[in-house]
């Protein structure tokens, strides 16, 4: 709420509050049945006496706009619309409930909301701490960028040609030989998944994944009517896939390098075995490779690097390394796939920010990006050790974990199934935000995705203490 | 194609070409049945003798990768994959054809493609000429922007708070009173439509529109299974809508100010009548208002400015005024709607570019935007007069049009139904690109959307001459 009464108005404070609340109801912001904030909250918000708020609310009750429910608060009344001269109003709630796209899980909505609050300790965030972002370097780059008027118009369907040429070079280091026409610039890896969902699969297709999976915490495929099947990569992989796939269209989504949420890495042999099985069964692979540059040691080759059959849709991004605010990622794939995804992207948002593309092109081609990464890996390693030290000292009896090999996360496993929504909510009340395992695997009540990348050392220490305390209760 | 043979390689030029073509086939870029470029084209592309290309192609034919079809060219052979050790390859074409999202019309795909070419004269483009963009001003702004590390992380679900506060102020000039929590930042107006399609409507809902309509040239609603119904706003509007709507969910999409593609404007009375009818029938309105700042005279009030029922979803953008490359637009709507759209946006692309949002915030709050608009309107008016002068001199006998009141477009109507796809393709051959009326109304063969905003004066003159010539043939 941004509004405050105007002390110089010809209306009294009380009248202004009445008008403001009426307009919330009229405009549909507070729909029928909404519980309004408490008098105390409103008084603080408006910076007025609580008695003034009370008088305003009494007036609105008398006029039929609001009603009290015993012991529970004040609500927008059922007949508030009669009070407003029987004006009709769209029933937005009904629109929302019957529409196509799945809502985020409530837990994730809360995470998105609480991540915006300053005082919160973020123990699970998939994002670099502001102090780890090369903000000053980017600011310097902005001063050096000279804009080409043509480049800041509508982009070509596949994105900036300059950036795509630079990426071809950059991808060679990952063992990937490609051409600008095999690259599509997207607004982050998540958009790539969204485009693949609506552009390459028929409804009812199967999307295979491992468990736990990042894909369970977002819904690009689920919202398009795909069936998610979780399987494990063992020696029966080929049989399992064959049995489950039957004649259906399918894809396999995987994060072989610094897996989200576990942080695990596949060996080269696992990668080759997996690729060969998928090739044999004609199951395309989505290789989500957005974390590989954060491995403390040099990463094993991307699956895409031994893809000779155009089987692998490779996704990269700078969101985990340079700045998520840029919203720049890329897909590397066979030409027909890239053309198709580019066509849908043009119908969806007409391309990604030209300015962001320019900044990424400048960062990579100037070598600033590479330099930043070297520093960043060191900082993340220090942070990982710091957290592992705390875990060693205080969590050893109640949990297990694997030493981090890079990236942001430690997949912390509690012996007992204590990580439920109640714990999540209790922690929020204590200003601590976690990413519970159940958003990556519904029935998992043992894990949390612990991130050492965002909170400060003090916050990590304090947050883990609070977590420990609540769990031990 | 970006590849050229390397003259310093240990392989011969011919060997390199053979390898390169094999890799196109292997990687699925040239799938079975693809017609490959002619020898002449390849020779030009590679900057080598045609005879070298011929030898390479002969080798590939002998090995079963390619085959000639008499008089028609060289194709990737059916058994090319046997040649490649019987490797399996996903059938991407089949994936694409059975997937969910509609492809763009072929004409629009061609427009998107040809717009990228330097020598083309763009007579229909919905985009400002590079010379009309305030490139230098933006470049200057970039030097002044100081970045906050927190702002370049993942954005809050609704977008930058700073930009939303600035927009509240800015929208007052349009007669719209709103709050930051009633605003969602989107990556351009088209994304807003996409989010509304999947977030507020059940499958089979009705989207009303006028004809011709911009919505026919993109498919946000069609791809989500909505039914498009075109109607005219006459005195029977209420009855027509009531009859067609029955009990279905619905929305009305409109562009009351500088309509796309016609450039027409609704009077205040028409706006009020329309709003009241939709309110009575409980049909929410999408008001697409991205052109209003380009009216040569001051614009009539937005429908949103007299919306007291939360009925209007208002869409604005800087793509038509400041720079499309920013990809920044906004939706103003009741809180539940904004929350819902923000939730889906978080699942789709995690927010819009923080850098673009920063640039827009700086432009509007510094007054640079307003200054730029004053200059821009003058330039567009000069361009409109220039084109109208040409039309007056040369098109009077074969076409009619209305004097432009602002924006980019003149909706040019030819007496005879000459604007068909054949004309479109013939014009492309002459390096002239038009937006034919049929992409906005399938059966319309009379109109083109003539844009005076993109091409230079010389190009406008030349392009219109070529158009005239072809039509008179």
PDB file of C-alpha atoms in Angstrom, chain A residues 113-243:
ATOM      1  CA  UNK A 113       6.978 -12.785  -1.975  1.00  0.00           C
ATOM      2  CA  UNK A 114       9.252 -13.011   1.073  1.00  0.00           C
ATOM      3  CA  UNK A 115      12.426 -12.859  -1.017  1.00  0.00           C
ATOM      4  CA  UNK A 116      11.520  -9.218  -1.627  1.00  0.00           C
ATOM      5  CA  UNK A 117      11.672  -8.319   2.055  1.00  0.00           C
ATOM      6  CA  UNK A 118      14.797  -6.738   3.402  1.00  0.00           C
ATOM      7  CA  UNK A 119      14.973  -8.305   6.846  1.00  0.00           C
ATOM      8  CA  UNK A 120      14.557 -11.900   5.683  1.00  0.00           C
ATOM      9  CA  UNK A 121      17.442 -14.405   5.816  1.00  0.00           C
ATOM     10  CA  UNK A 122      17.407 -16.327   2.554  1.00  0.00           C
ATOM     11  CA  UNK A 123      18.862 -19.794   3.160  1.00  0.00           C
ATOM     12  CA  UNK A 124      17.573 -21.407  -0.028  1.00  0.00           C
ATOM     13  CA  UNK A 125      17.707 -18.800  -2.757  1.00  0.00           C
ATOM     14  CA  UNK A 126      18.963 -19.823  -6.201  1.00  0.00           C
ATOM     15  CA  UNK A 127      20.629 -16.501  -6.724  1.00  0.00           C
ATOM     16  CA  UNK A 128      23.976 -14.838  -6.084  1.00  0.00           C
ATOM     17  CA  UNK A 129      24.254 -12.412  -3.200  1.00  0.00           C
ATOM     18  CA  UNK A 130      24.244  -8.804  -4.431  1.00  0.00           C
ATOM     19  CA  UNK A 131      27.837  -8.521  -3.187  1.00  0.00           C
ATOM     20  CA  UNK A 132      28.893 -11.336  -5.521  1.00  0.00           C
ATOM     21  CA  UNK A 133      27.474  -9.635  -8.604  1.00  0.00           C
ATOM     22  CA  UNK A 134      29.953  -7.633 -10.683  1.00  0.00           C
ATOM     23  CA  UNK A 135      27.773  -4.552 -10.381  1.00  0.00           C
ATOM     24  CA  UNK A 136      30.559  -2.016 -10.682  1.00  0.00           C
ATOM     25  CA  UNK A 137      32.027  -3.810 -13.677  1.00  0.00           C
ATOM     26  CA  UNK A 138      28.655  -3.833 -15.413  1.00  0.00           C
ATOM     27  CA  UNK A 139      28.211  -0.161 -14.609  1.00  0.00           C
ATOM     28  CA  UNK A 140      31.597   0.504 -16.199  1.00  0.00           C
ATOM     29  CA  UNK A 141      30.588  -1.556 -19.238  1.00  0.00           C
ATOM     30  CA  UNK A 142      27.434   0.523 -19.619  1.00  0.00           C
ATOM     31  CA  UNK A 143      29.614   3.582 -20.022  1.00  0.00           C
ATOM     32  CA  UNK A 144      31.603   1.933 -22.782  1.00  0.00           C
ATOM     33  CA  UNK A 145      28.753   0.486 -24.771  1.00  0.00           C
ATOM     34  CA  UNK A 146      28.039   2.378 -27.944  1.00  0.00           C
ATOM     35  CA  UNK A 147      24.581   1.612 -29.185  1.00  0.00           C
ATOM     36  CA  UNK A 148      23.723   0.897 -32.756  1.00  0.00           C
ATOM     37  CA  UNK A 149      20.257   2.312 -33.510  1.00  0.00           C
ATOM     38  CA  UNK A 150      19.445  -0.774 -35.538  1.00  0.00           C
ATOM     39  CA  UNK A 151      20.275  -3.062 -32.641  1.00  0.00           C
ATOM     40  CA  UNK A 152      17.768  -1.444 -30.302  1.00  0.00           C
ATOM     41  CA  UNK A 153      14.841  -1.951 -32.654  1.00  0.00           C
ATOM     42  CA  UNK A 154      12.873  -5.190 -32.726  1.00  0.00           C
ATOM     43  CA  UNK A 155      15.380  -8.004 -32.647  1.00  0.00           C
ATOM     44  CA  UNK A 156      15.786 -10.690 -35.286  1.00  0.00           C
ATOM     45  CA  UNK A 157      13.719 -13.758 -34.332  1.00  0.00           C
ATOM     46  CA  UNK A 158      16.781 -15.610 -33.014  1.00  0.00           C
ATOM     47  CA  UNK A 159      18.268 -12.657 -31.141  1.00  0.00           C
ATOM     48  CA  UNK A 160      21.295 -10.428 -31.675  1.00  0.00           C
ATOM     49  CA  UNK A 161      23.590 -11.771 -34.388  1.00  0.00           C
ATOM     50  CA  UNK A 162      26.561 -10.294 -32.589  1.00  0.00           C
ATOM     51  CA  UNK A 163      25.797 -12.111 -29.359  1.00  0.00           C
ATOM     52  CA  UNK A 164      25.162 -15.376 -31.198  1.00  0.00           C
ATOM     53  CA  UNK A 165      28.521 -15.166 -32.959  1.00  0.00           C
ATOM     54  CA  UNK A 166      30.249 -14.461 -29.649  1.00  0.00           C
ATOM     55  CA  UNK A 167      28.453 -17.413 -28.071  1.00  0.00           C
ATOM     56  CA  UNK A 168      29.681 -19.774 -30.831  1.00  0.00           C
ATOM     57  CA  UNK A 169      33.185 -18.971 -29.778  1.00  0.00           C
ATOM     58  CA  UNK A 170      32.377 -19.173 -26.080  1.00  0.00           C
ATOM     59  CA  UNK A 171      30.684 -22.572 -26.492  1.00  0.00           C
ATOM     60  CA  UNK A 172      33.842 -24.052 -28.013  1.00  0.00           C
ATOM     61  CA  UNK A 173      35.321 -24.049 -24.514  1.00  0.00           C
ATOM     62  CA  UNK A 174      32.453 -26.303 -23.505  1.00  0.00           C
ATOM     63  CA  UNK A 175      33.324 -28.625 -26.404  1.00  0.00           C
ATOM     64  CA  UNK A 176      30.291 -27.521 -28.402  1.00  0.00           C
ATOM     65  CA  UNK A 177      30.771 -26.733 -32.095  1.00  0.00           C
ATOM     66  CA  UNK A 178      27.872 -24.725 -33.416  1.00  0.00           C
ATOM     67  CA  UNK A 179      26.760 -21.911 -35.714  1.00  0.00           C
ATOM     68  CA  UNK A 180      24.848 -18.676 -35.078  1.00  0.00           C
ATOM     69  CA  UNK A 181      21.817 -20.130 -36.843  1.00  0.00           C
ATOM     70  CA  UNK A 182      21.745 -22.972 -34.312  1.00  0.00           C
ATOM     71  CA  UNK A 183      21.398 -20.568 -31.389  1.00  0.00           C
ATOM     72  CA  UNK A 184      18.302 -18.875 -30.016  1.00  0.00           C
ATOM     73  CA  UNK A 185      18.626 -16.117 -27.416  1.00  0.00           C
ATOM     74  CA  UNK A 186      15.970 -16.452 -24.700  1.00  0.00           C
ATOM     75  CA  UNK A 187      14.997 -14.505 -21.590  1.00  0.00           C
ATOM     76  CA  UNK A 188      16.560 -17.029 -19.223  1.00  0.00           C
ATOM     77  CA  UNK A 189      16.565 -20.824 -19.174  1.00  0.00           C
ATOM     78  CA  UNK A 190      13.008 -21.029 -17.887  1.00  0.00           C
ATOM     79  CA  UNK A 191      11.701 -19.375 -21.036  1.00  0.00           C
ATOM     80  CA  UNK A 192      13.565 -21.966 -23.090  1.00  0.00           C
ATOM     81  CA  UNK A 193      11.636 -24.709 -21.289  1.00  0.00           C
ATOM     82  CA  UNK A 194       8.383 -22.852 -21.861  1.00  0.00           C
ATOM     83  CA  UNK A 195       9.053 -22.546 -25.596  1.00  0.00           C
ATOM     84  CA  UNK A 196      10.015 -26.209 -25.862  1.00  0.00           C
ATOM     85  CA  UNK A 197       6.822 -27.198 -24.045  1.00  0.00           C
ATOM     86  CA  UNK A 198       4.497 -25.454 -26.493  1.00  0.00           C
ATOM     87  CA  UNK A 199       6.667 -25.731 -29.581  1.00  0.00           C
ATOM     88  CA  UNK A 200       7.979 -29.284 -29.716  1.00  0.00           C
ATOM     89  CA  UNK A 201       5.566 -31.570 -27.892  1.00  0.00           C
ATOM     90  CA  UNK A 202       2.020 -32.690 -28.437  1.00  0.00           C
ATOM     91  CA  UNK A 203      -0.338 -32.695 -25.488  1.00  0.00           C
ATOM     92  CA  UNK A 204       0.085 -35.767 -23.340  1.00  0.00           C
ATOM     93  CA  UNK A 205       3.743 -36.202 -24.252  1.00  0.00           C
ATOM     94  CA  UNK A 206       6.036 -37.552 -21.578  1.00  0.00           C
ATOM     95  CA  UNK A 207       8.737 -35.492 -19.941  1.00  0.00           C
ATOM     96  CA  UNK A 208      11.171 -37.729 -18.101  1.00  0.00           C
ATOM     97  CA  UNK A 209      13.166 -36.311 -15.227  1.00  0.00           C
ATOM     98  CA  UNK A 210      15.209 -37.490 -12.271  1.00  0.00           C
ATOM     99  CA  UNK A 211      13.983 -36.970  -8.727  1.00  0.00           C
ATOM    100  CA  UNK A 212      14.291 -34.515  -7.082  1.00  0.00           C
ATOM    101  CA  UNK A 213      13.843 -32.074  -9.959  1.00  0.00           C
ATOM    102  CA  UNK A 214      13.848 -28.334 -10.469  1.00  0.00           C
ATOM    103  CA  UNK A 215      11.007 -28.922 -12.938  1.00  0.00           C
ATOM    104  CA  UNK A 216       8.662 -29.728 -10.079  1.00  0.00           C
ATOM    105  CA  UNK A 217       9.094 -26.225  -8.708  1.00  0.00           C
ATOM    106  CA  UNK A 218       8.017 -24.559 -11.973  1.00  0.00           C
ATOM    107  CA  UNK A 219       5.333 -25.719 -14.385  1.00  0.00           C
ATOM    108  CA  UNK A 220       6.268 -25.122 -17.993  1.00  0.00           C
ATOM    109  CA  UNK A 221       5.428 -28.651 -19.111  1.00  0.00           C
ATOM    110  CA  UNK A 222       2.660 -29.412 -16.646  1.00  0.00           C
ATOM    111  CA  UNK A 223       0.732 -26.309 -17.732  1.00  0.00           C
ATOM    112  CA  UNK A 224       0.869 -27.504 -21.324  1.00  0.00           C
ATOM    113  CA  UNK A 225      -0.629 -30.871 -20.458  1.00  0.00           C
ATOM    114  CA  UNK A 226       2.536 -32.963 -20.472  1.00  0.00           C
ATOM    115  CA  UNK A 227       2.953 -35.954 -18.247  1.00  0.00           C
ATOM    116  CA  UNK A 228       5.953 -35.816 -15.907  1.00  0.00           C
ATOM    117  CA  UNK A 229       7.596 -39.157 -15.165  1.00  0.00           C
ATOM    118  CA  UNK A 230      10.456 -39.397 -12.696  1.00  0.00           C
ATOM    119  CA  UNK A 231      12.924 -42.221 -13.082  1.00  0.00           C
ATOM    120  CA  UNK A 232      16.379 -43.087 -11.868  1.00  0.00           C
ATOM    121  CA  UNK A 233      19.402 -43.621 -14.076  1.00  0.00           C
ATOM    122  CA  UNK A 234      20.466 -47.167 -13.301  1.00  0.00           C
ATOM    123  CA  UNK A 235      21.518 -50.076 -15.476  1.00  0.00           C
ATOM    124  CA  UNK A 236      17.873 -50.734 -16.348  1.00  0.00           C
ATOM    125  CA  UNK A 237      17.488 -47.251 -17.812  1.00  0.00           C
ATOM    126  CA  UNK A 238      16.901 -48.446 -21.378  1.00  0.00           C
ATOM    127  CA  UNK A 239      14.248 -50.980 -20.352  1.00  0.00           C
ATOM    128  CA  UNK A 240      12.521 -48.569 -18.033  1.00  0.00           C
ATOM    129  CA  UNK A 241      12.351 -45.853 -20.665  1.00  0.00           C
ATOM    130  CA  UNK A 242      11.183 -48.235 -23.357  1.00  0.00           C
ATOM    131  CA  UNK A 243       8.398 -49.585 -21.168  1.00  0.00           C
TER     132      UNK A 243
END
